[in-house]
Amino acid sequence: MLLVGLTGGIGSGKSSVSARLAGLGAVVIDADEIVHELQSPGRPVLAEMVEEFGAQILHPDGTLNRQAVADLVFTNKDRLARLGEIVHPRVRDELFRRVAEQADTDNIVILDVPLLAESGWEGLAGTIVVDLDPEAAVGRLVTHRGFDEADARARIANQVSREERLAKATWVIDNSGDEADLDAAVAELWDELNDASS
């Protein structure tokens, strides 16, 4: 197994890179996907979140209202820290479990973790950083994902800086171009990952 981290700030296009790598044959272990699973109705993580933040974080059908949580935590460092205490250890355990399942394979395993730079993951063969100017990221979040501009800026402000992320990069994918540019950059990266794994 070649274990490689993938990270990037919100709105950078990390998911687009992840999807392309999966399409080329990588095994992607996606932290956001795990978070969604752990925060589904009937799971202990969701119950703890409701206990901490109240029933206003739920939709009428009992599913998590992510925007309500964002509104509560991204303007309050204590609440954000408390959310992290509830969610992050469980996500980390599940990430470890899924990585362990791949340990004896020849797969290129992509650990897709938004907070990779903050969490200091050990044992990676390298880290891919999807890079985009924060102003461009705000524009994409507002235009393509329906974010309120203030919310987009608050989320970016709560992440490590672009400079800190780039300082930890083994490979950088510049996502300031178009889809064809991104396809070409990911194809080139895939060749390098295959060379590294052989």
PDB file of C-alpha atoms in Angstrom:
ATOM      1  CA  MET A   1       0.000   0.000   0.000  1.00  0.00           C
ATOM      2  CA  LEU A   2       1.137   3.521  -0.792  1.00  0.00           C
ATOM      3  CA  LEU A   3      -0.634   5.815   1.683  1.00  0.00           C
ATOM      4  CA  VAL A   4      -0.886   9.428   0.555  1.00  0.00           C
ATOM      5  CA  GLY A   5      -2.661  12.332   2.234  1.00  0.00           C
ATOM      6  CA  LEU A   6      -4.914  14.680   0.272  1.00  0.00           C
ATOM      7  CA  THR A   7      -5.916  18.034   1.659  1.00  0.00           C
ATOM      8  CA  GLY A   8      -6.956  21.523   0.657  1.00  0.00           C
ATOM      9  CA  GLY A   9      -8.936  24.390   2.062  1.00  0.00           C
ATOM     10  CA  ILE A  10     -12.700  24.508   1.755  1.00  0.00           C
ATOM     11  CA  GLY A  11     -13.657  25.448  -1.808  1.00  0.00           C
ATOM     12  CA  SER A  12     -10.235  24.458  -3.217  1.00  0.00           C
ATOM     13  CA  GLY A  13     -11.617  21.579  -5.301  1.00  0.00           C
ATOM     14  CA  LYS A  14     -10.226  18.759  -3.156  1.00  0.00           C
ATOM     15  CA  SER A  15     -13.320  16.619  -3.836  1.00  0.00           C
ATOM     16  CA  SER A  16     -12.847  17.039  -7.598  1.00  0.00           C
ATOM     17  CA  VAL A  17      -9.248  15.817  -7.308  1.00  0.00           C
ATOM     18  CA  SER A  18     -10.318  12.950  -5.038  1.00  0.00           C
ATOM     19  CA  ALA A  19     -12.996  11.837  -7.521  1.00  0.00           C
ATOM     20  CA  ARG A  20     -10.509  11.927 -10.413  1.00  0.00           C
ATOM     21  CA  LEU A  21      -7.971   9.853  -8.461  1.00  0.00           C
ATOM     22  CA  ALA A  22     -10.677   7.305  -7.605  1.00  0.00           C
ATOM     23  CA  GLY A  23     -11.565   7.153 -11.296  1.00  0.00           C
ATOM     24  CA  LEU A  24      -7.931   6.342 -12.108  1.00  0.00           C
ATOM     25  CA  GLY A  25      -7.898   3.445  -9.621  1.00  0.00           C
ATOM     26  CA  ALA A  26      -6.972   4.903  -6.238  1.00  0.00           C
ATOM     27  CA  VAL A  27      -8.726   3.700  -3.088  1.00  0.00           C
ATOM     28  CA  VAL A  28     -10.069   6.887  -1.495  1.00  0.00           C
ATOM     29  CA  ILE A  29     -10.784   7.000   2.232  1.00  0.00           C
ATOM     30  CA  ASP A  30     -12.848  10.157   2.651  1.00  0.00           C
ATOM     31  CA  ALA A  31     -13.042  11.763   6.106  1.00  0.00           C
ATOM     32  CA  ASP A  32     -16.067  13.906   5.142  1.00  0.00           C
ATOM     33  CA  GLU A  33     -17.950  10.794   4.029  1.00  0.00           C
ATOM     34  CA  ILE A  34     -17.133   9.150   7.377  1.00  0.00           C
ATOM     35  CA  VAL A  35     -18.345  12.267   9.234  1.00  0.00           C
ATOM     36  CA  HIS A  36     -21.679  12.090   7.370  1.00  0.00           C
ATOM     37  CA  GLU A  37     -22.043   8.401   8.277  1.00  0.00           C
ATOM     38  CA  LEU A  38     -21.213   9.025  11.944  1.00  0.00           C
ATOM     39  CA  GLN A  39     -23.638  11.956  12.135  1.00  0.00           C
ATOM     40  CA  SER A  40     -26.607  10.008  10.755  1.00  0.00           C
ATOM     41  CA  PRO A  41     -29.724   9.378  12.887  1.00  0.00           C
ATOM     42  CA  GLY A  42     -29.334   6.636  15.469  1.00  0.00           C
ATOM     43  CA  ARG A  43     -25.555   7.039  15.754  1.00  0.00           C
ATOM     44  CA  PRO A  44     -23.948   8.074  19.080  1.00  0.00           C
ATOM     45  CA  VAL A  45     -22.140  11.071  17.526  1.00  0.00           C
ATOM     46  CA  LEU A  46     -25.416  12.703  16.495  1.00  0.00           C
ATOM     47  CA  ALA A  47     -26.972  12.018  19.917  1.00  0.00           C
ATOM     48  CA  GLU A  48     -23.988  13.684  21.641  1.00  0.00           C
ATOM     49  CA  MET A  49     -24.190  16.678  19.318  1.00  0.00           C
ATOM     50  CA  VAL A  50     -27.886  17.152  20.127  1.00  0.00           C
ATOM     51  CA  GLU A  51     -27.119  16.854  23.829  1.00  0.00           C
ATOM     52  CA  GLU A  52     -24.422  19.532  23.490  1.00  0.00           C
ATOM     53  CA  PHE A  53     -26.027  21.989  21.057  1.00  0.00           C
ATOM     54  CA  GLY A  54     -29.763  21.315  21.343  1.00  0.00           C
ATOM     55  CA  ALA A  55     -32.481  19.963  19.055  1.00  0.00           C
ATOM     56  CA  GLN A  56     -32.307  23.088  16.854  1.00  0.00           C
ATOM     57  CA  ILE A  57     -29.433  21.402  14.980  1.00  0.00           C
ATOM     58  CA  LEU A  58     -31.872  18.812  13.583  1.00  0.00           C
ATOM     59  CA  HIS A  59     -34.210  18.938  10.612  1.00  0.00           C
ATOM     60  CA  PRO A  60     -37.830  17.938  11.364  1.00  0.00           C
ATOM     61  CA  ASP A  61     -37.060  14.415  10.040  1.00  0.00           C
ATOM     62  CA  GLY A  62     -34.290  13.940  12.633  1.00  0.00           C
ATOM     63  CA  THR A  63     -31.344  14.351  10.253  1.00  0.00           C
ATOM     64  CA  LEU A  64     -28.564  16.816  10.992  1.00  0.00           C
ATOM     65  CA  ASN A  65     -29.036  20.395   9.811  1.00  0.00           C
ATOM     66  CA  ARG A  66     -25.409  21.114   8.893  1.00  0.00           C
ATOM     67  CA  GLN A  67     -26.033  24.806   8.271  1.00  0.00           C
ATOM     68  CA  ALA A  68     -27.524  25.191  11.773  1.00  0.00           C
ATOM     69  CA  VAL A  69     -24.373  23.586  13.227  1.00  0.00           C
ATOM     70  CA  ALA A  70     -22.142  25.828  11.090  1.00  0.00           C
ATOM     71  CA  ASP A  71     -24.033  28.924  12.255  1.00  0.00           C
ATOM     72  CA  LEU A  72     -23.445  27.886  15.884  1.00  0.00           C
ATOM     73  CA  VAL A  73     -19.789  26.843  15.747  1.00  0.00           C
ATOM     74  CA  PHE A  74     -17.956  28.868  13.109  1.00  0.00           C
ATOM     75  CA  THR A  75     -18.430  32.116  15.031  1.00  0.00           C
ATOM     76  CA  ASN A  76     -17.561  30.617  18.432  1.00  0.00           C
ATOM     77  CA  LYS A  77     -14.174  28.980  19.061  1.00  0.00           C
ATOM     78  CA  ASP A  78     -15.342  27.163  22.229  1.00  0.00           C
ATOM     79  CA  ARG A  79     -18.296  25.572  20.430  1.00  0.00           C
ATOM     80  CA  LEU A  80     -16.076  24.651  17.487  1.00  0.00           C
ATOM     81  CA  ALA A  81     -13.599  22.990  19.868  1.00  0.00           C
ATOM     82  CA  ARG A  82     -16.431  21.111  21.578  1.00  0.00           C
ATOM     83  CA  LEU A  83     -17.739  19.857  18.221  1.00  0.00           C
ATOM     84  CA  GLY A  84     -14.218  18.650  17.423  1.00  0.00           C
ATOM     85  CA  GLU A  85     -14.045  16.765  20.736  1.00  0.00           C
ATOM     86  CA  ILE A  86     -17.249  14.920  19.863  1.00  0.00           C
ATOM     87  CA  VAL A  87     -16.541  14.150  16.211  1.00  0.00           C
ATOM     88  CA  HIS A  88     -12.779  13.952  15.554  1.00  0.00           C
ATOM     89  CA  PRO A  89     -11.777  10.966  17.747  1.00  0.00           C
ATOM     90  CA  ARG A  90     -14.521   8.803  16.178  1.00  0.00           C
ATOM     91  CA  VAL A  91     -13.568   9.868  12.662  1.00  0.00           C
ATOM     92  CA  ARG A  92      -9.892   9.160  13.374  1.00  0.00           C
ATOM     93  CA  ASP A  93     -10.731   5.660  14.694  1.00  0.00           C
ATOM     94  CA  GLU A  94     -12.718   4.869  11.551  1.00  0.00           C
ATOM     95  CA  LEU A  95      -9.967   6.270   9.294  1.00  0.00           C
ATOM     96  CA  PHE A  96      -7.406   4.040  11.061  1.00  0.00           C
ATOM     97  CA  ARG A  97      -9.704   1.031  10.646  1.00  0.00           C
ATOM     98  CA  ARG A  98     -10.143   1.600   6.911  1.00  0.00           C
ATOM     99  CA  VAL A  99      -6.422   2.231   6.352  1.00  0.00           C
ATOM    100  CA  ALA A 100      -5.610  -0.997   8.242  1.00  0.00           C
ATOM    101  CA  GLU A 101      -7.895  -2.911   5.854  1.00  0.00           C
ATOM    102  CA  GLN A 102      -5.681  -1.777   2.956  1.00  0.00           C
ATOM    103  CA  ALA A 103      -2.309  -2.415   4.643  1.00  0.00           C
ATOM    104  CA  ASP A 104      -1.504  -5.678   2.825  1.00  0.00           C
ATOM    105  CA  THR A 105      -2.607  -4.529  -0.640  1.00  0.00           C
ATOM    106  CA  ASP A 106      -0.698  -2.943  -3.534  1.00  0.00           C
ATOM    107  CA  ASN A 107      -3.262  -0.138  -3.741  1.00  0.00           C
ATOM    108  CA  ILE A 108      -2.545   3.564  -3.852  1.00  0.00           C
ATOM    109  CA  VAL A 109      -4.633   4.724  -0.902  1.00  0.00           C
ATOM    110  CA  ILE A 110      -5.663   8.371  -0.737  1.00  0.00           C
ATOM    111  CA  LEU A 111      -6.485   9.670   2.719  1.00  0.00           C
ATOM    112  CA  ASP A 112      -8.853  12.561   1.920  1.00  0.00           C
ATOM    113  CA  VAL A 113      -8.811  14.673   5.088  1.00  0.00           C
ATOM    114  CA  PRO A 114      -9.681  18.410   5.132  1.00  0.00           C
ATOM    115  CA  LEU A 115      -7.781  19.008   8.397  1.00  0.00           C
ATOM    116  CA  LEU A 116      -4.733  16.896   7.510  1.00  0.00           C
ATOM    117  CA  ALA A 117      -2.314  19.764   8.156  1.00  0.00           C
ATOM    118  CA  GLU A 118      -3.872  20.334  11.589  1.00  0.00           C
ATOM    119  CA  SER A 119      -4.035  16.670  12.622  1.00  0.00           C
ATOM    120  CA  GLY A 120      -0.414  15.704  11.892  1.00  0.00           C
ATOM    121  CA  TRP A 121      -1.055  12.248  10.407  1.00  0.00           C
ATOM    122  CA  GLU A 122       1.943   9.911  10.674  1.00  0.00           C
ATOM    123  CA  GLY A 123       3.219   7.341   8.164  1.00  0.00           C
ATOM    124  CA  LEU A 124       2.248   9.029   4.912  1.00  0.00           C
ATOM    125  CA  ALA A 125       4.348   8.549   1.791  1.00  0.00           C
ATOM    126  CA  GLY A 126       3.543  12.175   1.002  1.00  0.00           C
ATOM    127  CA  THR A 127       0.837  14.800   0.966  1.00  0.00           C
ATOM    128  CA  ILE A 128      -1.090  16.219  -1.988  1.00  0.00           C
ATOM    129  CA  VAL A 129      -2.299  19.798  -1.453  1.00  0.00           C
ATOM    130  CA  VAL A 130      -5.025  21.148  -3.725  1.00  0.00           C
ATOM    131  CA  ASP A 131      -4.230  24.851  -3.870  1.00  0.00           C
ATOM    132  CA  LEU A 132      -6.476  27.769  -4.708  1.00  0.00           C
ATOM    133  CA  ASP A 133      -6.300  31.436  -3.773  1.00  0.00           C
ATOM    134  CA  PRO A 134      -8.693  31.948  -0.799  1.00  0.00           C
ATOM    135  CA  GLU A 135     -10.558  34.743  -2.615  1.00  0.00           C
ATOM    136  CA  ALA A 136     -11.219  32.387  -5.537  1.00  0.00           C
ATOM    137  CA  ALA A 137     -12.348  29.716  -3.046  1.00  0.00           C
ATOM    138  CA  VAL A 138     -14.866  32.155  -1.503  1.00  0.00           C
ATOM    139  CA  GLY A 139     -16.189  32.920  -4.994  1.00  0.00           C
ATOM    140  CA  ARG A 140     -16.625  29.221  -5.807  1.00  0.00           C
ATOM    141  CA  LEU A 141     -18.337  28.474  -2.483  1.00  0.00           C
ATOM    142  CA  VAL A 142     -20.827  31.301  -3.013  1.00  0.00           C
ATOM    143  CA  THR A 143     -21.415  30.658  -6.735  1.00  0.00           C
ATOM    144  CA  HIS A 144     -21.365  26.860  -6.948  1.00  0.00           C
ATOM    145  CA  ARG A 145     -22.271  25.658  -3.452  1.00  0.00           C
ATOM    146  CA  GLY A 146     -24.736  28.307  -2.322  1.00  0.00           C
ATOM    147  CA  PHE A 147     -22.709  29.525   0.651  1.00  0.00           C
ATOM    148  CA  ASP A 148     -23.341  32.866   2.298  1.00  0.00           C
ATOM    149  CA  GLU A 149     -20.142  34.900   1.763  1.00  0.00           C
ATOM    150  CA  ALA A 150     -19.664  35.611   5.508  1.00  0.00           C
ATOM    151  CA  ASP A 151     -20.053  31.892   6.292  1.00  0.00           C
ATOM    152  CA  ALA A 152     -17.525  30.963   3.582  1.00  0.00           C
ATOM    153  CA  ARG A 153     -15.005  33.480   4.960  1.00  0.00           C
ATOM    154  CA  ALA A 154     -15.562  32.290   8.558  1.00  0.00           C
ATOM    155  CA  ARG A 155     -14.885  28.689   7.567  1.00  0.00           C
ATOM    156  CA  ILE A 156     -11.710  29.600   5.679  1.00  0.00           C
ATOM    157  CA  ALA A 157     -10.537  31.684   8.655  1.00  0.00           C
ATOM    158  CA  ASN A 158     -10.950  28.634  10.938  1.00  0.00           C
ATOM    159  CA  GLN A 159      -8.581  26.503   8.827  1.00  0.00           C
ATOM    160  CA  VAL A 160      -4.792  26.593   8.721  1.00  0.00           C
ATOM    161  CA  SER A 161      -3.416  29.178   6.332  1.00  0.00           C
ATOM    162  CA  ARG A 162      -2.681  28.461   2.698  1.00  0.00           C
ATOM    163  CA  GLU A 163       1.042  28.956   3.457  1.00  0.00           C
ATOM    164  CA  GLU A 164       1.036  26.402   6.301  1.00  0.00           C
ATOM    165  CA  ARG A 165      -0.733  23.855   4.109  1.00  0.00           C
ATOM    166  CA  LEU A 166       1.667  24.368   1.191  1.00  0.00           C
ATOM    167  CA  ALA A 167       4.674  24.016   3.534  1.00  0.00           C
ATOM    168  CA  LYS A 168       3.619  20.382   4.152  1.00  0.00           C
ATOM    169  CA  ALA A 169       3.001  19.513   0.497  1.00  0.00           C
ATOM    170  CA  THR A 170       4.867  16.794  -1.370  1.00  0.00           C
ATOM    171  CA  TRP A 171       2.749  17.450  -4.467  1.00  0.00           C
ATOM    172  CA  VAL A 172       0.710  20.582  -5.244  1.00  0.00           C
ATOM    173  CA  ILE A 173      -2.296  20.592  -7.550  1.00  0.00           C
ATOM    174  CA  ASP A 174      -2.958  24.165  -8.711  1.00  0.00           C
ATOM    175  CA  ASN A 175      -6.726  24.361  -9.211  1.00  0.00           C
ATOM    176  CA  SER A 176      -6.918  27.910 -10.543  1.00  0.00           C
ATOM    177  CA  GLY A 177      -7.495  26.747 -14.129  1.00  0.00           C
ATOM    178  CA  ASP A 178     -10.348  24.940 -15.878  1.00  0.00           C
ATOM    179  CA  GLU A 179     -11.499  21.291 -15.854  1.00  0.00           C
ATOM    180  CA  ALA A 180      -9.041  20.311 -18.602  1.00  0.00           C
ATOM    181  CA  ASP A 181      -6.127  21.809 -16.626  1.00  0.00           C
ATOM    182  CA  LEU A 182      -7.232  19.838 -13.573  1.00  0.00           C
ATOM    183  CA  ASP A 183      -7.548  16.600 -15.567  1.00  0.00           C
ATOM    184  CA  ALA A 184      -4.002  17.040 -16.868  1.00  0.00           C
ATOM    185  CA  ALA A 185      -2.558  17.864 -13.433  1.00  0.00           C
ATOM    186  CA  VAL A 186      -4.213  14.841 -11.805  1.00  0.00           C
ATOM    187  CA  ALA A 187      -3.093  12.503 -14.630  1.00  0.00           C
ATOM    188  CA  GLU A 188       0.501  13.693 -14.149  1.00  0.00           C
ATOM    189  CA  LEU A 189       0.196  13.203 -10.374  1.00  0.00           C
ATOM    190  CA  TRP A 190      -1.200   9.677 -10.888  1.00  0.00           C
ATOM    191  CA  ASP A 191       1.873   8.750 -12.959  1.00  0.00           C
ATOM    192  CA  GLU A 192       4.130  10.023 -10.156  1.00  0.00           C
ATOM    193  CA  LEU A 193       2.178   8.090  -7.511  1.00  0.00           C
ATOM    194  CA  ASN A 194       2.479   4.896  -9.558  1.00  0.00           C
ATOM    195  CA  ASP A 195       6.233   5.464  -9.900  1.00  0.00           C
ATOM    196  CA  ALA A 196       6.468   5.985  -6.123  1.00  0.00           C
ATOM    197  CA  SER A 197       4.545   2.793  -5.383  1.00  0.00           C
ATOM    198  CA  SER A 198       6.571   0.522  -7.688  1.00  0.00           C
TER     199      SER A 198
END
